[in-house]
mmCIF file of C-alpha atoms in Angstrom:
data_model
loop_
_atom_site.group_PDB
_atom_site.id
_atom_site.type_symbol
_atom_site.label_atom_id
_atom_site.label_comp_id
_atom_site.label_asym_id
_atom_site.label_seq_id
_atom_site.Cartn_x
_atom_site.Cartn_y
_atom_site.Cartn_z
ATOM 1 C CA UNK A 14 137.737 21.260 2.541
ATOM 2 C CA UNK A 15 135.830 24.162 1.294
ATOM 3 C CA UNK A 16 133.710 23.898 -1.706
ATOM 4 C CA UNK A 17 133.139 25.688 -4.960
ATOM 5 C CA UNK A 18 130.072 27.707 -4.902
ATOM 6 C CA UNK A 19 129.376 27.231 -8.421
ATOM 7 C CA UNK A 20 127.604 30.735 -8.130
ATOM 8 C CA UNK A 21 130.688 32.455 -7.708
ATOM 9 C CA UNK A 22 132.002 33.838 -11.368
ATOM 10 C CA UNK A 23 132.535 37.476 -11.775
ATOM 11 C CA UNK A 24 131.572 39.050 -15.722
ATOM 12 C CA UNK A 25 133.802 41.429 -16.636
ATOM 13 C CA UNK A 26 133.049 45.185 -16.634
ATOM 14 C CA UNK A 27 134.967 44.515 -20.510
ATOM 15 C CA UNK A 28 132.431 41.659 -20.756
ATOM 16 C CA UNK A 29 129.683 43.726 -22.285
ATOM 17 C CA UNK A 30 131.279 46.051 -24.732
ATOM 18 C CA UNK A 31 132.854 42.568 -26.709
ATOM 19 C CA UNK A 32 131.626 42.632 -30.271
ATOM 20 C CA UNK A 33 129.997 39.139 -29.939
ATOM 21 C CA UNK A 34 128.460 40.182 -26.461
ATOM 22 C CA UNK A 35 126.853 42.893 -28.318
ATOM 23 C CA UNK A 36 126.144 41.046 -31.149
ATOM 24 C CA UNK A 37 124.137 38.664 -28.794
ATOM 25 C CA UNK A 38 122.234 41.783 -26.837
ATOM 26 C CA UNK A 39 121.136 42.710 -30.088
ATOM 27 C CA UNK A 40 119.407 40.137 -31.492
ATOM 28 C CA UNK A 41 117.802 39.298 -28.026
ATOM 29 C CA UNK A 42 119.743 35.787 -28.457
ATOM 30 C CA UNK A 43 120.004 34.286 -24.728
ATOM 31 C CA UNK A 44 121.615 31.146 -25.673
ATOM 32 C CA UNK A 45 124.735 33.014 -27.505
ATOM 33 C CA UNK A 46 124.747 35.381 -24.291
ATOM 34 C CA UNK A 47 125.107 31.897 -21.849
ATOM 35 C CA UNK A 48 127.924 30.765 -24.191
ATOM 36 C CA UNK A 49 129.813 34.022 -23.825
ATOM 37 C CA UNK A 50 129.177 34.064 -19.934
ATOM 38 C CA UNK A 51 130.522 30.590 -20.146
ATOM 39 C CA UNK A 52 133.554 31.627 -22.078
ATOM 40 C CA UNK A 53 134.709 34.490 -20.390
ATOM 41 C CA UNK A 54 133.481 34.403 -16.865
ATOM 42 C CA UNK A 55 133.657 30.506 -16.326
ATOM 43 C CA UNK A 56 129.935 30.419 -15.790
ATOM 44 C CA UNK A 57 128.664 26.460 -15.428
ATOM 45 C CA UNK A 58 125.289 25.703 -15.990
ATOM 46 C CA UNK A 59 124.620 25.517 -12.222
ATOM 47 C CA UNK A 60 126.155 28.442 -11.737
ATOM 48 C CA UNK A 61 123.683 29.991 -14.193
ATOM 49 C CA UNK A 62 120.967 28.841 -12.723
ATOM 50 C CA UNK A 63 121.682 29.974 -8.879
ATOM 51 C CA UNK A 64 122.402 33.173 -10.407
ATOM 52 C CA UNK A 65 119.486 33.432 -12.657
ATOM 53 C CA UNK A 66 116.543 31.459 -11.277
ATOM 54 C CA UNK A 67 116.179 29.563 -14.488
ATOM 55 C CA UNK A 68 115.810 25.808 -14.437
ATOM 56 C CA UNK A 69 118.892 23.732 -15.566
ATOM 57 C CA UNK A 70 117.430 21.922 -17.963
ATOM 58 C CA UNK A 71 116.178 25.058 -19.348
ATOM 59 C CA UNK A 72 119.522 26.578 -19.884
ATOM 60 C CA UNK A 73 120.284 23.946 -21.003
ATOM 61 C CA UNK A 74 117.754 23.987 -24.217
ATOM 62 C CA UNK A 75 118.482 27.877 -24.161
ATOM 63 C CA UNK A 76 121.878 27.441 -24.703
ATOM 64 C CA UNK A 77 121.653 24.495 -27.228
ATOM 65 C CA UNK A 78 119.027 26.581 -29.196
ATOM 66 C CA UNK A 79 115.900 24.396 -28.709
ATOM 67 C CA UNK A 80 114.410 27.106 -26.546
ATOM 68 C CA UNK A 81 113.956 31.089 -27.443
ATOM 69 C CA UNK A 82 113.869 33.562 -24.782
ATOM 70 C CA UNK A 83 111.169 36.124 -25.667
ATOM 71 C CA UNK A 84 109.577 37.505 -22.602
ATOM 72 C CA UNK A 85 110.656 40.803 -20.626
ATOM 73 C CA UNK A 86 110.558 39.229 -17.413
ATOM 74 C CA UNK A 87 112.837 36.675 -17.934
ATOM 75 C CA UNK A 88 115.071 38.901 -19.660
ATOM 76 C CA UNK A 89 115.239 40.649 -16.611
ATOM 77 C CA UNK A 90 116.089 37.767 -14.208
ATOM 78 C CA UNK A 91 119.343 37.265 -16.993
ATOM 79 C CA UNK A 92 120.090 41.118 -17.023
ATOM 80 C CA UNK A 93 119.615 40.962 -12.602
ATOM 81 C CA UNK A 94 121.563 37.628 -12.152
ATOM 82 C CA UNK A 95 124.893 38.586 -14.535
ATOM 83 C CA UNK A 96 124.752 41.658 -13.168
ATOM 84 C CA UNK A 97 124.076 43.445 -17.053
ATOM 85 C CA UNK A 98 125.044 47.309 -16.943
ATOM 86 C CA UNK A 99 122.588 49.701 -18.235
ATOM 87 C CA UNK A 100 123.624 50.045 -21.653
ATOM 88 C CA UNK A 101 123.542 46.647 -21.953
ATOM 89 C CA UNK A 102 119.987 46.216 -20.495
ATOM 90 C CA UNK A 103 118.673 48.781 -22.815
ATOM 91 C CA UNK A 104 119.623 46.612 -25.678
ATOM 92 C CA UNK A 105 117.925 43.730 -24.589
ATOM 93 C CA UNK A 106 114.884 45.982 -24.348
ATOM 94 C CA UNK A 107 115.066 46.804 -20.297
ATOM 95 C CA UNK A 108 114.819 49.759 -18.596
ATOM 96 C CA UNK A 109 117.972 51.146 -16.605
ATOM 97 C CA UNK A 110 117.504 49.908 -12.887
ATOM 98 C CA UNK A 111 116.800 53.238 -11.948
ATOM 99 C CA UNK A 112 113.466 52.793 -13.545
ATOM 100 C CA UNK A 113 113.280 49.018 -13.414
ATOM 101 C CA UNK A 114 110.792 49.033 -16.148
ATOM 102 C CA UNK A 115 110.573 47.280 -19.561
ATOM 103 C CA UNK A 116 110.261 49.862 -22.247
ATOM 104 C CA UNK A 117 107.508 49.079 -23.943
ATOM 105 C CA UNK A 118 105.206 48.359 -21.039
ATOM 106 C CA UNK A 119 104.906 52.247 -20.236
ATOM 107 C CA UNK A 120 101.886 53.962 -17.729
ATOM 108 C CA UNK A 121 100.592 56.189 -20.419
ATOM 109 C CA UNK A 122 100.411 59.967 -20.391
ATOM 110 C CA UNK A 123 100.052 60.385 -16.804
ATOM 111 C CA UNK A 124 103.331 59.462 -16.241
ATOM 112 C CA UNK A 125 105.558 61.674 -18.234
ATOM 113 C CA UNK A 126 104.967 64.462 -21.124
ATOM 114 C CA UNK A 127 102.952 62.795 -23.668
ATOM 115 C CA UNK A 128 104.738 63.090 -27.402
ATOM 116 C CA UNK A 129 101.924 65.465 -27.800
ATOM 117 C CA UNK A 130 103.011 67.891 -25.762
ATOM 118 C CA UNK A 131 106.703 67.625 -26.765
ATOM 119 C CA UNK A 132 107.731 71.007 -28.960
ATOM 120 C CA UNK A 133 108.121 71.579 -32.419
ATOM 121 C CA UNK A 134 111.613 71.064 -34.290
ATOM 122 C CA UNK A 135 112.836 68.771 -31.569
ATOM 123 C CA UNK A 136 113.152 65.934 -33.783
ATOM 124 C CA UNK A 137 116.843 64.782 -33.471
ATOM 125 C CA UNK A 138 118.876 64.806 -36.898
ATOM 126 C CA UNK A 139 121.923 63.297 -35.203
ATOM 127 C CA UNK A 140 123.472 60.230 -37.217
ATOM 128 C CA UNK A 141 121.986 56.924 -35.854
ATOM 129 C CA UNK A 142 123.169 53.439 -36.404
ATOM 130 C CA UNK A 143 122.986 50.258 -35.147
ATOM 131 C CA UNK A 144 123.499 47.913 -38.063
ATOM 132 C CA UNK A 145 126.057 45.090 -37.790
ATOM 133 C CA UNK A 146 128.542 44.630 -40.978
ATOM 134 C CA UNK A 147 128.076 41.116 -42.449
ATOM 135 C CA UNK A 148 130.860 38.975 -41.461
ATOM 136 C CA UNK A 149 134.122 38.623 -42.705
ATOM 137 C CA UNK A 150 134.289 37.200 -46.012
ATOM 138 C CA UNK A 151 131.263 37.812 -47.252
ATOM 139 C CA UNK A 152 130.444 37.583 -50.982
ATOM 140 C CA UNK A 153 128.288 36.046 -53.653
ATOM 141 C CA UNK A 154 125.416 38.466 -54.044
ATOM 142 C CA UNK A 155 125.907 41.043 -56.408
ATOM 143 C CA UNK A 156 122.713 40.182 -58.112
ATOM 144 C CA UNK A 157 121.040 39.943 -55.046
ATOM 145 C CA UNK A 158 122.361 43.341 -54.166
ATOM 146 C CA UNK A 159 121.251 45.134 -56.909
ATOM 147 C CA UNK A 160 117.946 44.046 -56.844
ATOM 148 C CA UNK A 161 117.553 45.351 -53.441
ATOM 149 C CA UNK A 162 118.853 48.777 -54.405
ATOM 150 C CA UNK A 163 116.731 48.838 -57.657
ATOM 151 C CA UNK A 164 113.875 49.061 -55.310
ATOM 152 C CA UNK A 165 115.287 51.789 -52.919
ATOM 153 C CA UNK A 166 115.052 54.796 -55.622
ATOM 154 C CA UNK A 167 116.245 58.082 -54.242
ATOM 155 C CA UNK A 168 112.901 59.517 -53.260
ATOM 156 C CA UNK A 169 112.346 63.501 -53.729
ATOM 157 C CA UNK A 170 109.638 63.721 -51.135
ATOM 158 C CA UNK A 171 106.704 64.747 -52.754
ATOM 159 C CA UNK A 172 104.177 61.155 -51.605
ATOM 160 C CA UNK A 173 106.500 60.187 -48.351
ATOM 161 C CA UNK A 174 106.042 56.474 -49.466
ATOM 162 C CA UNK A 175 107.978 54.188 -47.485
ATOM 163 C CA UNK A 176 110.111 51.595 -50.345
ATOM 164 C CA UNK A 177 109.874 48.340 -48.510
ATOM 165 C CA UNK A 178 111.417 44.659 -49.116
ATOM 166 C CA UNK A 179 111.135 41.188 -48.483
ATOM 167 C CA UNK A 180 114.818 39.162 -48.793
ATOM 168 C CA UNK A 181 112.962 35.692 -48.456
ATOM 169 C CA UNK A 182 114.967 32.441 -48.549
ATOM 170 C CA UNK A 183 115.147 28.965 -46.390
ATOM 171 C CA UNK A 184 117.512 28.813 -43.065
ATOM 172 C CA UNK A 185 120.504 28.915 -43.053
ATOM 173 C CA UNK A 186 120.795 30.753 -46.860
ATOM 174 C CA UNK A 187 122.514 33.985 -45.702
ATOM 175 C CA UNK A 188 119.080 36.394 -45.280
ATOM 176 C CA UNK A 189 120.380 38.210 -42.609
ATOM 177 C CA UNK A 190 123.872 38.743 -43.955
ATOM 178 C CA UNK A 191 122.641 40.131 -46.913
ATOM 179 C CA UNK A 192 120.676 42.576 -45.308
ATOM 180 C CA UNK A 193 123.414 43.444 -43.495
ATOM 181 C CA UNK A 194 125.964 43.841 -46.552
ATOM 182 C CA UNK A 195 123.519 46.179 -48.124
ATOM 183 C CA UNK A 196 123.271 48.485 -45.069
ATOM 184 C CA UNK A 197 127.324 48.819 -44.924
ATOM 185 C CA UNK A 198 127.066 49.474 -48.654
ATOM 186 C CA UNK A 199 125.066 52.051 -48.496
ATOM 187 C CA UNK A 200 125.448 53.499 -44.724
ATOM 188 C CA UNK A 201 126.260 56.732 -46.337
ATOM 189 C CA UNK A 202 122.992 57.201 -47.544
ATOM 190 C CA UNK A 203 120.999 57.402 -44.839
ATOM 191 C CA UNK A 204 121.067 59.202 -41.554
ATOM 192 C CA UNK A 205 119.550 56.559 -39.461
ATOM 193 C CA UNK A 206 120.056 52.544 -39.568
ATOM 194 C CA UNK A 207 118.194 50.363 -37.069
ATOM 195 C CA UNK A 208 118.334 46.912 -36.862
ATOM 196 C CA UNK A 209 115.142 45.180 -35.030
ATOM 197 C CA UNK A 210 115.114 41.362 -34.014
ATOM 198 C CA UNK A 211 111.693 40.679 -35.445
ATOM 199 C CA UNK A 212 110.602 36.655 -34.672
ATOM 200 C CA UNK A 213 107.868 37.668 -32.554
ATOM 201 C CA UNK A 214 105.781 40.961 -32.387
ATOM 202 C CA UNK A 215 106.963 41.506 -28.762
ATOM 203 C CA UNK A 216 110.153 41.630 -30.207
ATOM 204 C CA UNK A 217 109.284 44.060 -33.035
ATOM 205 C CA UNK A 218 107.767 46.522 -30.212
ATOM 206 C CA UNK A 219 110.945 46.527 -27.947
ATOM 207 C CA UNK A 220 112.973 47.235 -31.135
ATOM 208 C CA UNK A 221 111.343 50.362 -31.884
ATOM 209 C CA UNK A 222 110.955 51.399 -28.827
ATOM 210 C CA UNK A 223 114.119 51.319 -27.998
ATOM 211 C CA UNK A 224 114.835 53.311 -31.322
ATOM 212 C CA UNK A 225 111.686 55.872 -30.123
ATOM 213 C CA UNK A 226 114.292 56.106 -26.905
ATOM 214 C CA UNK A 227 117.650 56.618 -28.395
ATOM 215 C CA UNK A 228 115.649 59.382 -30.452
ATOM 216 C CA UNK A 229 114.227 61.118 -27.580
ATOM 217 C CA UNK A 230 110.826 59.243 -26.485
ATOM 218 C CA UNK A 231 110.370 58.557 -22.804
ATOM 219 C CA UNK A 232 110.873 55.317 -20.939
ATOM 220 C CA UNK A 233 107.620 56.172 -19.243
ATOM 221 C CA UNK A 234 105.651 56.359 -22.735
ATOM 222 C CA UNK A 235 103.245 53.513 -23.576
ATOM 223 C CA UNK A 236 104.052 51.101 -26.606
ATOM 224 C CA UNK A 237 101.515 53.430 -28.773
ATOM 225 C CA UNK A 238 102.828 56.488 -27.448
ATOM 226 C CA UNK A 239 106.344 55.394 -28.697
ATOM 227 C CA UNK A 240 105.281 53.766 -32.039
ATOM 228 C CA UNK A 241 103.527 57.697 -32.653
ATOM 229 C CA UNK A 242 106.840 59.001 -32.073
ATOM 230 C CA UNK A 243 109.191 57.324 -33.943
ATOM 231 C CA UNK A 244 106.924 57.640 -36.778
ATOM 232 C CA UNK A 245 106.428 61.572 -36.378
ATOM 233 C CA UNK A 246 110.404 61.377 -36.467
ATOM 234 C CA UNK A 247 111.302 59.055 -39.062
ATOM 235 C CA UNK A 248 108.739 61.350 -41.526
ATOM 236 C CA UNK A 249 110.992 64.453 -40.217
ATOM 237 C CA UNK A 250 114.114 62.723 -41.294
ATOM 238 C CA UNK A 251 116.156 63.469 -44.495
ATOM 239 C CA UNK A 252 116.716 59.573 -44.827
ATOM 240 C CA UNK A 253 116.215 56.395 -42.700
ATOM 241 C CA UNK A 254 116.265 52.326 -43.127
ATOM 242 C CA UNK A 255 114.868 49.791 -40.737
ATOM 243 C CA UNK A 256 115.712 46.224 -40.784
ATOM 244 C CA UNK A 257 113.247 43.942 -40.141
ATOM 245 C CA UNK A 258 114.705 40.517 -39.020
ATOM 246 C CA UNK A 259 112.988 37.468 -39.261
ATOM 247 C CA UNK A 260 109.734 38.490 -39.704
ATOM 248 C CA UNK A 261 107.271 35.475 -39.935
ATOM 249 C CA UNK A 262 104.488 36.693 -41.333
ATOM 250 C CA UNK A 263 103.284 40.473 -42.976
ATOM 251 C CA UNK A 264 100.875 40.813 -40.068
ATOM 252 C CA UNK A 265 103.088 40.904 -37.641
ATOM 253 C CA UNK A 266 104.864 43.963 -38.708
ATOM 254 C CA UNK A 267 102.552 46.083 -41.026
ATOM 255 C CA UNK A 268 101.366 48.439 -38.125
ATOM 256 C CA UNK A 269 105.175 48.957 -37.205
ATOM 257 C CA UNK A 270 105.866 50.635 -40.835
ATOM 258 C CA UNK A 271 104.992 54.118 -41.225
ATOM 259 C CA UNK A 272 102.378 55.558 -44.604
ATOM 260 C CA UNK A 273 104.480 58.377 -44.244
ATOM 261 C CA UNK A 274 108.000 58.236 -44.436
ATOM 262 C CA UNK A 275 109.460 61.369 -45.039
ATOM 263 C CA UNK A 276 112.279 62.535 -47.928
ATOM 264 C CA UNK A 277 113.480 59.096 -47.908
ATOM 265 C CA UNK A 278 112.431 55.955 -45.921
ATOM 266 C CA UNK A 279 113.371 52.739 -46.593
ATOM 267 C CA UNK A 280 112.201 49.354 -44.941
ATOM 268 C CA UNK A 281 114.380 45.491 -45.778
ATOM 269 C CA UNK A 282 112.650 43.078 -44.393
ATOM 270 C CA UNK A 283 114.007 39.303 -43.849
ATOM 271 C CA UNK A 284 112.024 36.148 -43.888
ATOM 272 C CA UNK A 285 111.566 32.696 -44.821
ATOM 273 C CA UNK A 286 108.295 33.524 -45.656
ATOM 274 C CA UNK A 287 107.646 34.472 -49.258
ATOM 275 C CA UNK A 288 104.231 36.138 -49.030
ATOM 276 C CA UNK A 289 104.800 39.843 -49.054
ATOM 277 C CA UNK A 290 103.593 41.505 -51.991
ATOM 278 C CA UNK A 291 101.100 43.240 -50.661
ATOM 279 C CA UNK A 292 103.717 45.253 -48.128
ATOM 280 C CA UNK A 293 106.599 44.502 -49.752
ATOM 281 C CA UNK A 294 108.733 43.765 -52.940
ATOM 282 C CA UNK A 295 110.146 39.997 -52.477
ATOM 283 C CA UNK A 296 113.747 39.064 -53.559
ATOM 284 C CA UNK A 297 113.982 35.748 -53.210
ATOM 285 C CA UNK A 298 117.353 34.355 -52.106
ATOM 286 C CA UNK A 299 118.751 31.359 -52.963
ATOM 287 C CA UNK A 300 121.772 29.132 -51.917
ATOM 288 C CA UNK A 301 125.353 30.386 -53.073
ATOM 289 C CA UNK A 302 126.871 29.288 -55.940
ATOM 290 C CA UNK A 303 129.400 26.148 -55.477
ATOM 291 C CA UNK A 304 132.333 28.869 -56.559
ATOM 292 C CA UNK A 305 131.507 31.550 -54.055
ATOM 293 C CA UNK A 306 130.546 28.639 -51.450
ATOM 294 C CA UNK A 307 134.367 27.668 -51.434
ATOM 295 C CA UNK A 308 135.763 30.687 -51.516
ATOM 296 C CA UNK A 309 134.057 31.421 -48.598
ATOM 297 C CA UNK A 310 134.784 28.280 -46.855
ATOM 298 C CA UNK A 311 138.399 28.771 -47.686
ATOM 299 C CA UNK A 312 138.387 32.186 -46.387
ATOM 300 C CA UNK A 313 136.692 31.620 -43.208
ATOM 301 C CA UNK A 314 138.989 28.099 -42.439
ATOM 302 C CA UNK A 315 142.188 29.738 -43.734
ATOM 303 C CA UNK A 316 142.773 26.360 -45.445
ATOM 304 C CA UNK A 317 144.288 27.000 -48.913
ATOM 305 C CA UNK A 318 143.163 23.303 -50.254
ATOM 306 C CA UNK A 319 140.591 24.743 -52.677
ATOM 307 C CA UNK A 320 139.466 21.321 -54.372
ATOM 308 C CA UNK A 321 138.571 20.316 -50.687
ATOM 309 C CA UNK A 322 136.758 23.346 -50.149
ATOM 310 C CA UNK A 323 134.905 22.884 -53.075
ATOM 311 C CA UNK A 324 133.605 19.449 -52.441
ATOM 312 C CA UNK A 325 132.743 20.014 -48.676
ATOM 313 C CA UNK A 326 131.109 23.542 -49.920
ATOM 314 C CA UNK A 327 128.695 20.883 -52.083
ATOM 315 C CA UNK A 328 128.395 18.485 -49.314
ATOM 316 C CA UNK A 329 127.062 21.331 -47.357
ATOM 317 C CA UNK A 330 124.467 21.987 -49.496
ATOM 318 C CA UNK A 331 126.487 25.671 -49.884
ATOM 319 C CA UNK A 332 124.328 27.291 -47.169
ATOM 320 C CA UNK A 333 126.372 30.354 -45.254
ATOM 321 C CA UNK A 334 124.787 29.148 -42.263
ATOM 322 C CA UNK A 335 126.603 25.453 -42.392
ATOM 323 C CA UNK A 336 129.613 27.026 -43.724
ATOM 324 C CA UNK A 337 130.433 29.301 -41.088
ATOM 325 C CA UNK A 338 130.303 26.593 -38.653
ATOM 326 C CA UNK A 339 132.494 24.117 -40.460
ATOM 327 C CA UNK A 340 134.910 26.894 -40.282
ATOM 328 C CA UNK A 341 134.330 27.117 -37.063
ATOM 329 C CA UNK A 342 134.675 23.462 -36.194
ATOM 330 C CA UNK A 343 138.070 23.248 -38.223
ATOM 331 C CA UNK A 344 139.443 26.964 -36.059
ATOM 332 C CA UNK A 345 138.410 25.226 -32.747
ATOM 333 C CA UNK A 346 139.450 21.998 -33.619
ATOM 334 C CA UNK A 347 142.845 23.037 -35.473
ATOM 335 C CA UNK A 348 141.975 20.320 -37.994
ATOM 336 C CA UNK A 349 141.922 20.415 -41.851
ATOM 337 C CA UNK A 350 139.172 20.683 -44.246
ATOM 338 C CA UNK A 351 139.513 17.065 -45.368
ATOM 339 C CA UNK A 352 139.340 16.143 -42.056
ATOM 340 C CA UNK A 353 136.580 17.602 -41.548
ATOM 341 C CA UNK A 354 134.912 16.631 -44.575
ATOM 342 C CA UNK A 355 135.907 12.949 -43.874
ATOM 343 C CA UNK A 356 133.976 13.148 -40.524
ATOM 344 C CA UNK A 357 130.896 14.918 -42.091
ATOM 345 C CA UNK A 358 130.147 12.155 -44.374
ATOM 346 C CA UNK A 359 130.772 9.732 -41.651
ATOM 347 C CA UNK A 360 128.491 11.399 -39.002
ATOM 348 C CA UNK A 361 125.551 12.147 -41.906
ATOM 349 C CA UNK A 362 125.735 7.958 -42.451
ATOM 350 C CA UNK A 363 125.264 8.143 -38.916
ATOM 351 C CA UNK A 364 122.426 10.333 -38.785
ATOM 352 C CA UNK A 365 120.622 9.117 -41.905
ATOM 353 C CA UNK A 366 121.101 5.477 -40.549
ATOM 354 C CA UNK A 367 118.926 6.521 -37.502
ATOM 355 C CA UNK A 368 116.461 8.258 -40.057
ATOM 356 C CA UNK A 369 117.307 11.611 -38.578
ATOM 357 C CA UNK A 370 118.531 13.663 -41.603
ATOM 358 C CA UNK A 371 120.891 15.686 -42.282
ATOM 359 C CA UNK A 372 121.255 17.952 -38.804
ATOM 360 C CA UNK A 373 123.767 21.043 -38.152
ATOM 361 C CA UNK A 374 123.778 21.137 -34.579
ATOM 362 C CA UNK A 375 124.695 23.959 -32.779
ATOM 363 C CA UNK A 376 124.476 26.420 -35.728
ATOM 364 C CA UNK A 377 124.823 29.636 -35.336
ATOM 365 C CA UNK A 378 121.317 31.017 -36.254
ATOM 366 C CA UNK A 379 122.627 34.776 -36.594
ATOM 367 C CA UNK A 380 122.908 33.927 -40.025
ATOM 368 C CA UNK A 381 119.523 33.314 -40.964
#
């Protein structure tokens, strides 16, 4: 009898335009990317391993969330093993296979034109976005909001200052989302949004240079070569806003902000840190009230038992991050709010019993 090579899934051409899948290139999130492989290919955890060269055991934590993916090169064994099309590898900060180089790890000026020597006017004015909407549902920050656009005055050019600032808040309190809303608020204003996964500073560099690219920079450029770039053409812009997520401290991305900023540049910055005042105005974020909590529960579980939502909202400790995936549990599960609410309170007995805490496992951190 012939066996199974576990090795043996095919992804989907279709596989890598999905709005999740590119939700997951985005943010650089490896685990979310295994799921998806999982889901739609019928990828098994051997399977990603023959494919990838990566442990089992460290899928394993990758895909549960207790391990982060950060470097290039093992980026590129997941972009070589699935088989990741170009567009896809340039999101994940990869060069094309043609070039088979990571983007920010250029051979200086020797190897291509140097932005120096690039003309005058070239700067491209094209409309640039790559801003997620929040998800569906989302509400409860008016006040929030408006103090973010309070700080983004319509600037008239005359100092170029860049208006900067820090949405600061503790996991799982809807950061990221907020961020988010703003942009799709106010998408009209600007004629570039860019949207950088910012835990680590190697992921702050591949973000902009990967926006240096898409505006024209070479893949052959060094990381300092590209940074000059992007800078000479975000001050040449009419109006621009960068999206800093995650940021972990105001050291890790102060050189990545430009003095100069043009007619109208704009930086939002999320963190749980709330140290920024020297680079940035904070807004400090809270959880949601218990009324918008339910609602949003409600909305997201299509359960119309509002008194239920209400109390589980509470028992959640009203954190967007921990409602999103009871809403998820209850979709996947096809069961009720009060069911589910019946076997949170059991399982936090549970996990208090063993002195463990409260615990949301397998959140999903994209709402940070």
């Amino acid at each position: 009898m012939q066996r199974h090579d576990p090795s043996d899934f095919v992804v989907p051409d279709q596989f890598w335009d999905r709005p999740d899948t590119r939700e997951a290139l985005h943010a650089r999130d490896a685990g979310a990317l295994f799921q998806l492989v999982r889901r739609y290919a019928g990828a098994s955890q051997t399977g990603l391993t023959m494919r990838t060269g990566i442990a089992k055991s460290e899928i394993s934590a990758i895909m549960a969330g207790r391990r982060r993916v950060t470097s290039l090169e093992r980026f590129e064994s997941i972009a070589d093993g699935l088989g990741m099309p170009d567009h896809a590898r340039v999101q994940i900060g990869l060069a094309p296979q043609a070039s088979s180089r990571p983007i920010a790890a250029g051979s200086g000026p020797d190897a291509a034109q140097s932005p120096a020597a690039k003309a005058p006017g070239t700067t491209r004015s094209g409309r640039v976005w790559s801003i997620l909407p929040p998800v569906r549902g989302f509400r409860g920050r008016d006040s929030e909001m408006a103090a973010i656009a309070s700080c983004m005055p319509t600037h008239d050019g005359s100092d170029g200052a860049v208006a900067a600032v820090a949405v600061h808040g503790i996991a799982g309190v809807g950061k990221t989302q907020l961020a988010r809303a703003y942009a799709d608020n106010h998408k009209d204003d600007y004629s570039l949004g860019w949207w950088i996964s910012a835990e680590t500073r190697l992921e702050i560099a591949t973000g902009i240079g990967q926006l240096a690219i898409r505006l024209g920079a070479s893949e052959e450029w060094s990381s300092a070569e590209l940074l000059n770039f992007l800078f000479e053409q975000l001050r040449n812009r009419e109006s621009w806003l960068l999206i800093f997520d995650n940021v972990a401290a105001a050291a890790d991305v102060e050189s990545f902000i430009p003095l100069d900023g043009g007619p109208r540049g704009e930086v939002i910055i999320t963190s749980r840190n709330p140290s920024w005042r020297m680079l940035a105005t904070p807004i400090g974020i809270d959880v949601l009230g218990v009324d918008s909590a339910s609602k949003l529960l409600a909305d997201w579980s299509d359960d119309e038992d509002s008194a239920t939502a209400e109390a589980l909202a509470v028992e959640l400790g009203q954190l967007p991050l921990a409602i999103e995936q009871a809403a998820a549990y209850t979709a996947d599960t096809s069961i009720s709010l009060g069911e589910y609410l019946d076997l949170f309170r059991t399982e936090r007995a549970s996990l208090l019993e063993q002195g463990s805490g409260l615990a949301y496992s397998g959140v999903d951190r994209r709402l940070r």
